[in-house]
PDB file of C-alpha atoms in Angstrom:
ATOM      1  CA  UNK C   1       0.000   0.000   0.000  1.00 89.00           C
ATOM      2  CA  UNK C   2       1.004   3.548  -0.805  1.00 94.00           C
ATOM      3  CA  UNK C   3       2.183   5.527   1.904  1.00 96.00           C
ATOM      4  CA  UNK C   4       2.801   9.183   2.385  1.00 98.00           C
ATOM      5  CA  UNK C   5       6.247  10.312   4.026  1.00 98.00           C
ATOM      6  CA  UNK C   6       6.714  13.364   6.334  1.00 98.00           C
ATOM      7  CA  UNK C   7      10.088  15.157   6.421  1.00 97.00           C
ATOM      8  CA  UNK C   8       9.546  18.347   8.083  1.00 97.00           C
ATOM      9  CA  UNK C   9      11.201  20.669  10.350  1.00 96.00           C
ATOM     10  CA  UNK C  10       8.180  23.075  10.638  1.00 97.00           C
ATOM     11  CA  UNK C  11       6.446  21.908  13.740  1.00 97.00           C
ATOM     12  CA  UNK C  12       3.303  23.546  12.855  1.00 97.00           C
ATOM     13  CA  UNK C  13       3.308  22.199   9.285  1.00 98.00           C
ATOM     14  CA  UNK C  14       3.841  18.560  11.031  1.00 97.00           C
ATOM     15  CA  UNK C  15       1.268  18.557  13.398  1.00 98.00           C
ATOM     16  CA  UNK C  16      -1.478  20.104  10.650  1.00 98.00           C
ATOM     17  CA  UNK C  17      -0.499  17.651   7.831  1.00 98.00           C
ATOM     18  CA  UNK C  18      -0.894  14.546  10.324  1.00 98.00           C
ATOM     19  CA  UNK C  19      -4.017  15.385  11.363  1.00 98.00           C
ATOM     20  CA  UNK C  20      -5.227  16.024   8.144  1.00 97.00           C
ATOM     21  CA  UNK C  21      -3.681  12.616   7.118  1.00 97.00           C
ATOM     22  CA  UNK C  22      -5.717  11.074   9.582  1.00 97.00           C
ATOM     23  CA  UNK C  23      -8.722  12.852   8.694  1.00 96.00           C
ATOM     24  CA  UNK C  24      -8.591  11.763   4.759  1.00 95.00           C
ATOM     25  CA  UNK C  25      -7.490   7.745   6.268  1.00 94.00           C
ATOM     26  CA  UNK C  26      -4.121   8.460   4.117  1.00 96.00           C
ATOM     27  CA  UNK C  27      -1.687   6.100   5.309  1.00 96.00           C
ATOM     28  CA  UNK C  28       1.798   7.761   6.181  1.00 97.00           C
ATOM     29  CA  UNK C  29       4.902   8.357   8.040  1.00 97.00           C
ATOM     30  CA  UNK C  30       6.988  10.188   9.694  1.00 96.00           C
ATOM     31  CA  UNK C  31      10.807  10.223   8.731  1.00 95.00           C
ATOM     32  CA  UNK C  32      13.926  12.170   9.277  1.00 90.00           C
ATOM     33  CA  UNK C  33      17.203  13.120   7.235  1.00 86.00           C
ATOM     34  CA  UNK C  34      19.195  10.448   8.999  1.00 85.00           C
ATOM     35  CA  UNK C  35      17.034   7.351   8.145  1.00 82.00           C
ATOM     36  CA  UNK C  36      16.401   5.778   4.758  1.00 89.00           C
ATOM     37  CA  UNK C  37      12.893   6.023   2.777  1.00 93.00           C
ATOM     38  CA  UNK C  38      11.037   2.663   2.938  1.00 94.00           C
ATOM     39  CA  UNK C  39       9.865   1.494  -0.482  1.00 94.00           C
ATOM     40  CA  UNK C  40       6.144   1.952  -0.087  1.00 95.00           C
ATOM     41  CA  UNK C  41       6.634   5.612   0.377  1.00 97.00           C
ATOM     42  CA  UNK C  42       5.659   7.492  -2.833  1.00 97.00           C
ATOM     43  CA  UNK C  43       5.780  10.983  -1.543  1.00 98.00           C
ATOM     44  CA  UNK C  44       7.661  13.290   0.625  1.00 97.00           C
ATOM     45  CA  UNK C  45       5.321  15.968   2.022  1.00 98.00           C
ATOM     46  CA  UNK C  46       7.561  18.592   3.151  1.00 98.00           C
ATOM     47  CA  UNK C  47       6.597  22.797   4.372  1.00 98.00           C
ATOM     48  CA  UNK C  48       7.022  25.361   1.962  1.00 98.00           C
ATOM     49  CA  UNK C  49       9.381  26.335   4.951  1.00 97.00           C
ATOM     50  CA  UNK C  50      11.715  24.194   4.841  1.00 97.00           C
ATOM     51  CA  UNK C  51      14.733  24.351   2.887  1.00 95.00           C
ATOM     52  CA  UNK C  52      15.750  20.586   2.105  1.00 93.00           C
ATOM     53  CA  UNK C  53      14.978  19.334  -1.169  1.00 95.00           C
ATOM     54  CA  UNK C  54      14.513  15.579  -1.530  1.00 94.00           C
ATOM     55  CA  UNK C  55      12.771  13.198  -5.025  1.00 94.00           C
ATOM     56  CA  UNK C  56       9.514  12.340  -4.849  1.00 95.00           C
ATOM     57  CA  UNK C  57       8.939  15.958  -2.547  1.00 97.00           C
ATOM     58  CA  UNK C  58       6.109  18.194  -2.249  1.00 97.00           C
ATOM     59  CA  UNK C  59       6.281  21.289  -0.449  1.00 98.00           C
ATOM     60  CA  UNK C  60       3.055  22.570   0.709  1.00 98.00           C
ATOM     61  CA  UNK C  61       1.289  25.522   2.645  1.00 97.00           C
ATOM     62  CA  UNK C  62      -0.346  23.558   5.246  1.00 98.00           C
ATOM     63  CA  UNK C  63      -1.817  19.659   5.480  1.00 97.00           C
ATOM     64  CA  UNK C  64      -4.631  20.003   2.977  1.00 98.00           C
ATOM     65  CA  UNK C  65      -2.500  21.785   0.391  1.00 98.00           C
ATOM     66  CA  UNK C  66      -0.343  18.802   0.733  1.00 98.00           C
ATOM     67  CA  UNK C  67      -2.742  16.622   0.837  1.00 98.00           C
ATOM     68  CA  UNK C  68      -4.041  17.473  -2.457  1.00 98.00           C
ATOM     69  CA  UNK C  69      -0.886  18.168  -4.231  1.00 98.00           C
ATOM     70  CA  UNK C  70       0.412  14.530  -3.092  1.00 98.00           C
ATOM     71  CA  UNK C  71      -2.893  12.549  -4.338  1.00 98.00           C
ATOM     72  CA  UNK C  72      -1.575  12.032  -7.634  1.00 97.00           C
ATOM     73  CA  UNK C  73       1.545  10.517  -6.706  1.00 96.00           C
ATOM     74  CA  UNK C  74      -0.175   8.112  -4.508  1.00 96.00           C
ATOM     75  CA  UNK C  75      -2.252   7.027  -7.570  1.00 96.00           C
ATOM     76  CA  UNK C  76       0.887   6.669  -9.440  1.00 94.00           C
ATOM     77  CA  UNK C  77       0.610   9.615 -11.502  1.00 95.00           C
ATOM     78  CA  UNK C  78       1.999  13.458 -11.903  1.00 94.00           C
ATOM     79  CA  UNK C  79      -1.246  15.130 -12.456  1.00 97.00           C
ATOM     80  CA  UNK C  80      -4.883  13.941 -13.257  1.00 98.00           C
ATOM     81  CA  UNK C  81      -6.044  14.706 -16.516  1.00 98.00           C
ATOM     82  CA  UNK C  82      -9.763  15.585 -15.725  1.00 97.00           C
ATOM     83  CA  UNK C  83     -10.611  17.115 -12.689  1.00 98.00           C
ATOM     84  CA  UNK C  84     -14.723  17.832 -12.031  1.00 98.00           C
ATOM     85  CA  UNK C  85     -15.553  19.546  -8.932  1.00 98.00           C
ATOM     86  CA  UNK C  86     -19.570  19.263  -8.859  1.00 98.00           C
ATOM     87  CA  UNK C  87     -21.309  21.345  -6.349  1.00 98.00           C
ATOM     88  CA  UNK C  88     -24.954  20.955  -4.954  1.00 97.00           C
ATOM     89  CA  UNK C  89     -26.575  24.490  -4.188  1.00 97.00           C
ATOM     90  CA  UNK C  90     -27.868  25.241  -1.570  1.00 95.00           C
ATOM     91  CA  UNK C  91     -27.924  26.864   2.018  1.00 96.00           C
ATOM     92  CA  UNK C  92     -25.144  24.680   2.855  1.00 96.00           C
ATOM     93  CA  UNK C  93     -23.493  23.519  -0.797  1.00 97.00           C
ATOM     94  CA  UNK C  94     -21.899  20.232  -1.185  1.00 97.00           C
ATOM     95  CA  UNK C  95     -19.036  20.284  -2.728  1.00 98.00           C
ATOM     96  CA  UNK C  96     -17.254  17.050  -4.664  1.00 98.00           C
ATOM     97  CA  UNK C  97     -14.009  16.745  -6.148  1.00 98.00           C
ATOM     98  CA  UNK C  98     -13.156  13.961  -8.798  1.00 98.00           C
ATOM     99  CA  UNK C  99     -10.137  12.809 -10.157  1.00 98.00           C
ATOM    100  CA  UNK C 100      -9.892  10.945 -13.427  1.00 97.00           C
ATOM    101  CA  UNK C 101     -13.130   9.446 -11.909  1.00 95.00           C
ATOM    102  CA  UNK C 102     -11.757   9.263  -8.863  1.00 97.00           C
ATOM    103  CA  UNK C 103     -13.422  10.978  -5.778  1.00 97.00           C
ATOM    104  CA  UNK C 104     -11.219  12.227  -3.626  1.00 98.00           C
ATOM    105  CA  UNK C 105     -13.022  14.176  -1.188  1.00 97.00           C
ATOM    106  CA  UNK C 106     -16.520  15.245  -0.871  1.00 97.00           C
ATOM    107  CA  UNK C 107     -18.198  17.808   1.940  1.00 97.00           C
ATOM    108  CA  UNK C 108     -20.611  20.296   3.129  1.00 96.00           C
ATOM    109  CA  UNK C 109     -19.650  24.116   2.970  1.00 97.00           C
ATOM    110  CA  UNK C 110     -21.015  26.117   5.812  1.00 97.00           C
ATOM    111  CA  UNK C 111     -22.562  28.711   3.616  1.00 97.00           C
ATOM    112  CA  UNK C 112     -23.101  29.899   0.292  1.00 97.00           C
ATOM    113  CA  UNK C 113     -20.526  32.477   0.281  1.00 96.00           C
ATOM    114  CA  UNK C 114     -17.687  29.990   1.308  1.00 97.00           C
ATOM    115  CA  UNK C 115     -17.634  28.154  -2.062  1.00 98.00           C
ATOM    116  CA  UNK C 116     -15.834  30.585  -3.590  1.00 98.00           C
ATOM    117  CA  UNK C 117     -12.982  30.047  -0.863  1.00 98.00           C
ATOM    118  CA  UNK C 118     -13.146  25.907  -1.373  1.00 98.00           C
ATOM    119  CA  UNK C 119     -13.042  26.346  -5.064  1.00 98.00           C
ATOM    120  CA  UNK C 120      -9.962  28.141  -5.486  1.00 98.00           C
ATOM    121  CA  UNK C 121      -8.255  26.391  -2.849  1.00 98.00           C
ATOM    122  CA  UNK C 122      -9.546  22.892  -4.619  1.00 98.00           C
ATOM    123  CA  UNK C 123      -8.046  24.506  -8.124  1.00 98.00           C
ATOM    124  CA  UNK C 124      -4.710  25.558  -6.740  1.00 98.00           C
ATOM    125  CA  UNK C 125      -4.172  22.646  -4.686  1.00 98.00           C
ATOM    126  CA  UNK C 126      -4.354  19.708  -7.321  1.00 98.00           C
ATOM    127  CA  UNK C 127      -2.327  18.924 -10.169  1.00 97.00           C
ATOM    128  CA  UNK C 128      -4.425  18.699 -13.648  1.00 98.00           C
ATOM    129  CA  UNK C 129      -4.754  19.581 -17.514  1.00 98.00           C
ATOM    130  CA  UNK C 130      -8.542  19.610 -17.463  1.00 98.00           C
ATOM    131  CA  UNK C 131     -10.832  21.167 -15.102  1.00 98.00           C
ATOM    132  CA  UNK C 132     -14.602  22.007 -15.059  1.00 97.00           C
ATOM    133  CA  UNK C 133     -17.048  22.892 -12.717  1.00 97.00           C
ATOM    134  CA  UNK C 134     -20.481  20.821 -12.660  1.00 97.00           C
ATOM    135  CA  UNK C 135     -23.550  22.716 -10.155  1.00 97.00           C
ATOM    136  CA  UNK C 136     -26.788  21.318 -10.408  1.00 96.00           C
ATOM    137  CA  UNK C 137     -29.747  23.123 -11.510  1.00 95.00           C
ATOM    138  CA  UNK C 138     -31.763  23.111  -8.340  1.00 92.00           C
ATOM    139  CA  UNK C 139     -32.533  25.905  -6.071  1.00 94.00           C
ATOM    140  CA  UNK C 140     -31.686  28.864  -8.324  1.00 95.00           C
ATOM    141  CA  UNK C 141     -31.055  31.222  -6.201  1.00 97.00           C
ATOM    142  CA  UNK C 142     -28.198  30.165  -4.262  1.00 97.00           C
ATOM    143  CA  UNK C 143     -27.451  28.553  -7.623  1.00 96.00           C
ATOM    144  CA  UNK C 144     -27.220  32.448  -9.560  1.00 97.00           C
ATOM    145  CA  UNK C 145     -25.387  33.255  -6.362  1.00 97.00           C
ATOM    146  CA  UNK C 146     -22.108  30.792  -6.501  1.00 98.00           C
ATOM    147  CA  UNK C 147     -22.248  30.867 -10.380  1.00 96.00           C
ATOM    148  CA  UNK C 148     -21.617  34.866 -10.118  1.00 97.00           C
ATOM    149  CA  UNK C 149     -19.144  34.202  -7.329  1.00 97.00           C
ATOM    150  CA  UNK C 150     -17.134  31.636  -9.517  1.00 97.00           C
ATOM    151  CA  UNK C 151     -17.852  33.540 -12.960  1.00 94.00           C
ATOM    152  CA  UNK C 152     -14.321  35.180 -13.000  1.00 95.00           C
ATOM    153  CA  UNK C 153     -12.292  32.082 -12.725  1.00 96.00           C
ATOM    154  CA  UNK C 154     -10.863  30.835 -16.106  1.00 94.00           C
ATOM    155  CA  UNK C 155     -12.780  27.555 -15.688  1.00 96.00           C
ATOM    156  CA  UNK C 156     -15.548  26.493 -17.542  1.00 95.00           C
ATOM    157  CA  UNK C 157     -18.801  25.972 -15.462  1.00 96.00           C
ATOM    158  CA  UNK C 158     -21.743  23.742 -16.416  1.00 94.00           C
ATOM    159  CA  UNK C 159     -25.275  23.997 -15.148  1.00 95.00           C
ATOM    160  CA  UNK C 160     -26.207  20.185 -14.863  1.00 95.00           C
ATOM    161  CA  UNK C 161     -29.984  18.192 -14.429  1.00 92.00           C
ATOM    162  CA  UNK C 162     -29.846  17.202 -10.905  1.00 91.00           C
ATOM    163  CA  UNK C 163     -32.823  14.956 -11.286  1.00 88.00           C
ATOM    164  CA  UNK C 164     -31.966  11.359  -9.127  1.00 84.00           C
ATOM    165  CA  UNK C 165     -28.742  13.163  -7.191  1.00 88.00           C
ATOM    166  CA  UNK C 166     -30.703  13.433  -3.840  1.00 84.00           C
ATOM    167  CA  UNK C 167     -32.049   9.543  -3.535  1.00 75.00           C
ATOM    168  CA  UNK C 168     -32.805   8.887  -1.251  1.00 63.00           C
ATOM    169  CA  UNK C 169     -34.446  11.651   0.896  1.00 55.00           C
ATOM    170  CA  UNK C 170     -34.209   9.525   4.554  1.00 53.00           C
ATOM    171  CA  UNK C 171     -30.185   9.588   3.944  1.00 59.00           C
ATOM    172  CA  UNK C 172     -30.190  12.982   1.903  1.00 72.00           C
ATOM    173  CA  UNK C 173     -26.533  14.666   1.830  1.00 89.00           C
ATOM    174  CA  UNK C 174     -25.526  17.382   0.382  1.00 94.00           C
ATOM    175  CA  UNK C 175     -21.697  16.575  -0.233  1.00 95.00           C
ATOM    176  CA  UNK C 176     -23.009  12.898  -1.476  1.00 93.00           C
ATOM    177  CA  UNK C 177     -25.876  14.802  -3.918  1.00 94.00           C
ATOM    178  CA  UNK C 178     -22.906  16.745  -5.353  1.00 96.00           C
ATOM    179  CA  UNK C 179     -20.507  13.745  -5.788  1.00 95.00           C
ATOM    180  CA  UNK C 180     -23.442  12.580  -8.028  1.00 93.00           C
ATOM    181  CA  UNK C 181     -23.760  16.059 -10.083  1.00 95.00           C
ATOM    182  CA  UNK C 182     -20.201  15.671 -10.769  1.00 96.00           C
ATOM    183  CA  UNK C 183     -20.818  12.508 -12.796  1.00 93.00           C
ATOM    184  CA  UNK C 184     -23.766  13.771 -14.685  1.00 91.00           C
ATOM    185  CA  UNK C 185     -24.068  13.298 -18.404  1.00 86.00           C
ATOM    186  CA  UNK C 186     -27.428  14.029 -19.182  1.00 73.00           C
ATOM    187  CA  UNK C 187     -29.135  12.595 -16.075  1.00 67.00           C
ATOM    188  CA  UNK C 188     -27.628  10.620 -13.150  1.00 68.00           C
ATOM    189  CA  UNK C 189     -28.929   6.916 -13.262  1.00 63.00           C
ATOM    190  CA  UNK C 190     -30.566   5.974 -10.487  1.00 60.00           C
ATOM    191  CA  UNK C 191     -29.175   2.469 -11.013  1.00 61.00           C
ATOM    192  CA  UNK C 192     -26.168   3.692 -10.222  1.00 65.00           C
ATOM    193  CA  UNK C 193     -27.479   4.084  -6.286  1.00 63.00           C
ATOM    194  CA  UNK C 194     -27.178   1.416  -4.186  1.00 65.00           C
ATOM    195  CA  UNK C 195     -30.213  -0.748  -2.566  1.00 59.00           C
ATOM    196  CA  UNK C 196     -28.789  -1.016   0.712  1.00 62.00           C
ATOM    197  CA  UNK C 197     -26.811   1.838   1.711  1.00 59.00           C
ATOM    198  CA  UNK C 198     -25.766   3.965   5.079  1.00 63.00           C
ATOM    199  CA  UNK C 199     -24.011   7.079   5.363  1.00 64.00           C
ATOM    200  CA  UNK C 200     -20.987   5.256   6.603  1.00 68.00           C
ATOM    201  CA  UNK C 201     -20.362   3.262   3.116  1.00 77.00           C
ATOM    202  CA  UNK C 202     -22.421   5.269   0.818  1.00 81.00           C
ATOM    203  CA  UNK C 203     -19.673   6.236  -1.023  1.00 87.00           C
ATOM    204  CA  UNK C 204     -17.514   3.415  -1.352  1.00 86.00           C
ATOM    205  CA  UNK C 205     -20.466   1.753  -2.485  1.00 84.00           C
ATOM    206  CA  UNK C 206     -21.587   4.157  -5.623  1.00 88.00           C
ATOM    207  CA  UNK C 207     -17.883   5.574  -6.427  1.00 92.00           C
ATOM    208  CA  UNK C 208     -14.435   4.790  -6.834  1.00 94.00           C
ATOM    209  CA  UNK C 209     -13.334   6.268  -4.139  1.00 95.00           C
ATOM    210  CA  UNK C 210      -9.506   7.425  -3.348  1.00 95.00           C
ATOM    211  CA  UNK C 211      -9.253   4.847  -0.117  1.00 91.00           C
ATOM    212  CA  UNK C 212     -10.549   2.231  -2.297  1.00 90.00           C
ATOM    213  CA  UNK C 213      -7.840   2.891  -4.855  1.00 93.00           C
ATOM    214  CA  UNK C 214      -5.011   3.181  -1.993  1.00 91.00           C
ATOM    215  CA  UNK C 215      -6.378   0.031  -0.490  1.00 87.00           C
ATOM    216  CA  UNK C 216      -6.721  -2.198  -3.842  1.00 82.00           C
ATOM    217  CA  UNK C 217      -3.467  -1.045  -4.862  1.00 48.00           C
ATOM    218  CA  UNK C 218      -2.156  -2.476  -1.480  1.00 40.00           C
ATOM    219  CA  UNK C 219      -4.056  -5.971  -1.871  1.00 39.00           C
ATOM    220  CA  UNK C 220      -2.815  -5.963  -5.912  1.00 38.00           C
ATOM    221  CA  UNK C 221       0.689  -5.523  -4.364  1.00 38.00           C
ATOM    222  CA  UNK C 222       0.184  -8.630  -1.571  1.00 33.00           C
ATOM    223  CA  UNK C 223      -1.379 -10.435  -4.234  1.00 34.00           C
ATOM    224  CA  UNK C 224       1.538 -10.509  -6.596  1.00 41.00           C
ATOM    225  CA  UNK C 225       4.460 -10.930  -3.706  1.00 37.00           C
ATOM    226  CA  UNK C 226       2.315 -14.553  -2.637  1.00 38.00           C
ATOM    227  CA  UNK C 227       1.879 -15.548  -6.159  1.00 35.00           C
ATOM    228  CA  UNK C 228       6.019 -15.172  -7.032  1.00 31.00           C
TER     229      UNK C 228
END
């Protein structure tokens, strides 16, 4: 399994990006200078602060920068070539961020005039050569609102059917409705939804989701050492 390395000597930096690590279930560890880099370790998240260079390093602003501008190593790429961010509007917008259909994170912004702030943080954080914006076409006018807000950023912003994206209305979400209006094409297909769902496994069990792919990397990896 993948693993994310820490090499840092900004002590703030360190104790942001591990609890950030912890938070996204991103398996890491910490290392020094002195020691050598175990093999599973793809990445070297580093501070923007610190003046070592090392391969394989990323410096960063704080954990979530990192975070995002280490993703695509642990996927075994530089950069993703698609990126969708879909966003549900709303009081409180969800907000969903995929990767080469990949989600990689997906939450709930505490107001309308945050998204703005998420967005640009989102679109300087991750490495791509496409991006695009998906919102769905429900409640219009906190829909107008973050479409004016976004309207100056040099990325292209479609206005999606969001028909099926908040099935079913017992477990409704706002972060899981916009990881749905991310992957619309026309409409989303409500086969696509699972029968048998909770909150806790909702989205491992309708996307391909980034712990999925660290995990089945992993177990591809275990599988070929017992097979040699």
């Amino acid at each position: 399994m993948p693993r994310v390395g820490i090499i840092t000597s900004d002590f703030r930096f360190y104790h942001d990006v591990i609890k950030q690590l912890r938070l996204w279930k991103i398996p890491f560890v910490s290392l020094d200078l002195k020691g050598s880099i175990p093999d599973d370790v793809v990445v070297i998240l580093s501070s923007i602060r610190d003046e070592i260079d090392l391969p394989d390093q990323v410096k960063a602003q704080d954990g979530i920068d990192g975070i995002r501008r280490a993703i695509p190593r642990l996927l075994n790429k530089t950069m993703f070539k698609d990126l969708i961010i879909g966003i549900d509007p709303g009081p409180k917008p969800g907000i969903a961020v995929f990767g080469d259909d990949v989600l990689l994170e997906a939450f709930e912004c505490p107001t309308v005039s945050s998204v703005r702030k998420f967005v640009d943080s989102i679109s300087m954080s991750y490495s791509y050569e496409n991006i695009v914006i998906k919102i769905g076409n429900g409640d219009k006018p906190n829909r107008e609102i973050i479409i004016n807000r976004l309207s100056d950023m040099d990325i292209s912003i479609e206005v999606v059917n969001e028909k099926n994206t908040s099935t079913p209305h017992k477990i409704h979400d706002n972060a899981l409705s916009a990881a749905r209006i991310a992957q619309i094409n026309g409409l989303y297909p409500i086969k696509r939804i699972p029968v048998k769902f909770s909150r806790k496994n909702v989205y491992e069990k309708e996307f391909v989701t980034l712990k999925n792919v660290i995990e089945g990397t992993g177990a591809a990896e275990r599988r070929g050492t017992n097979s040699t």
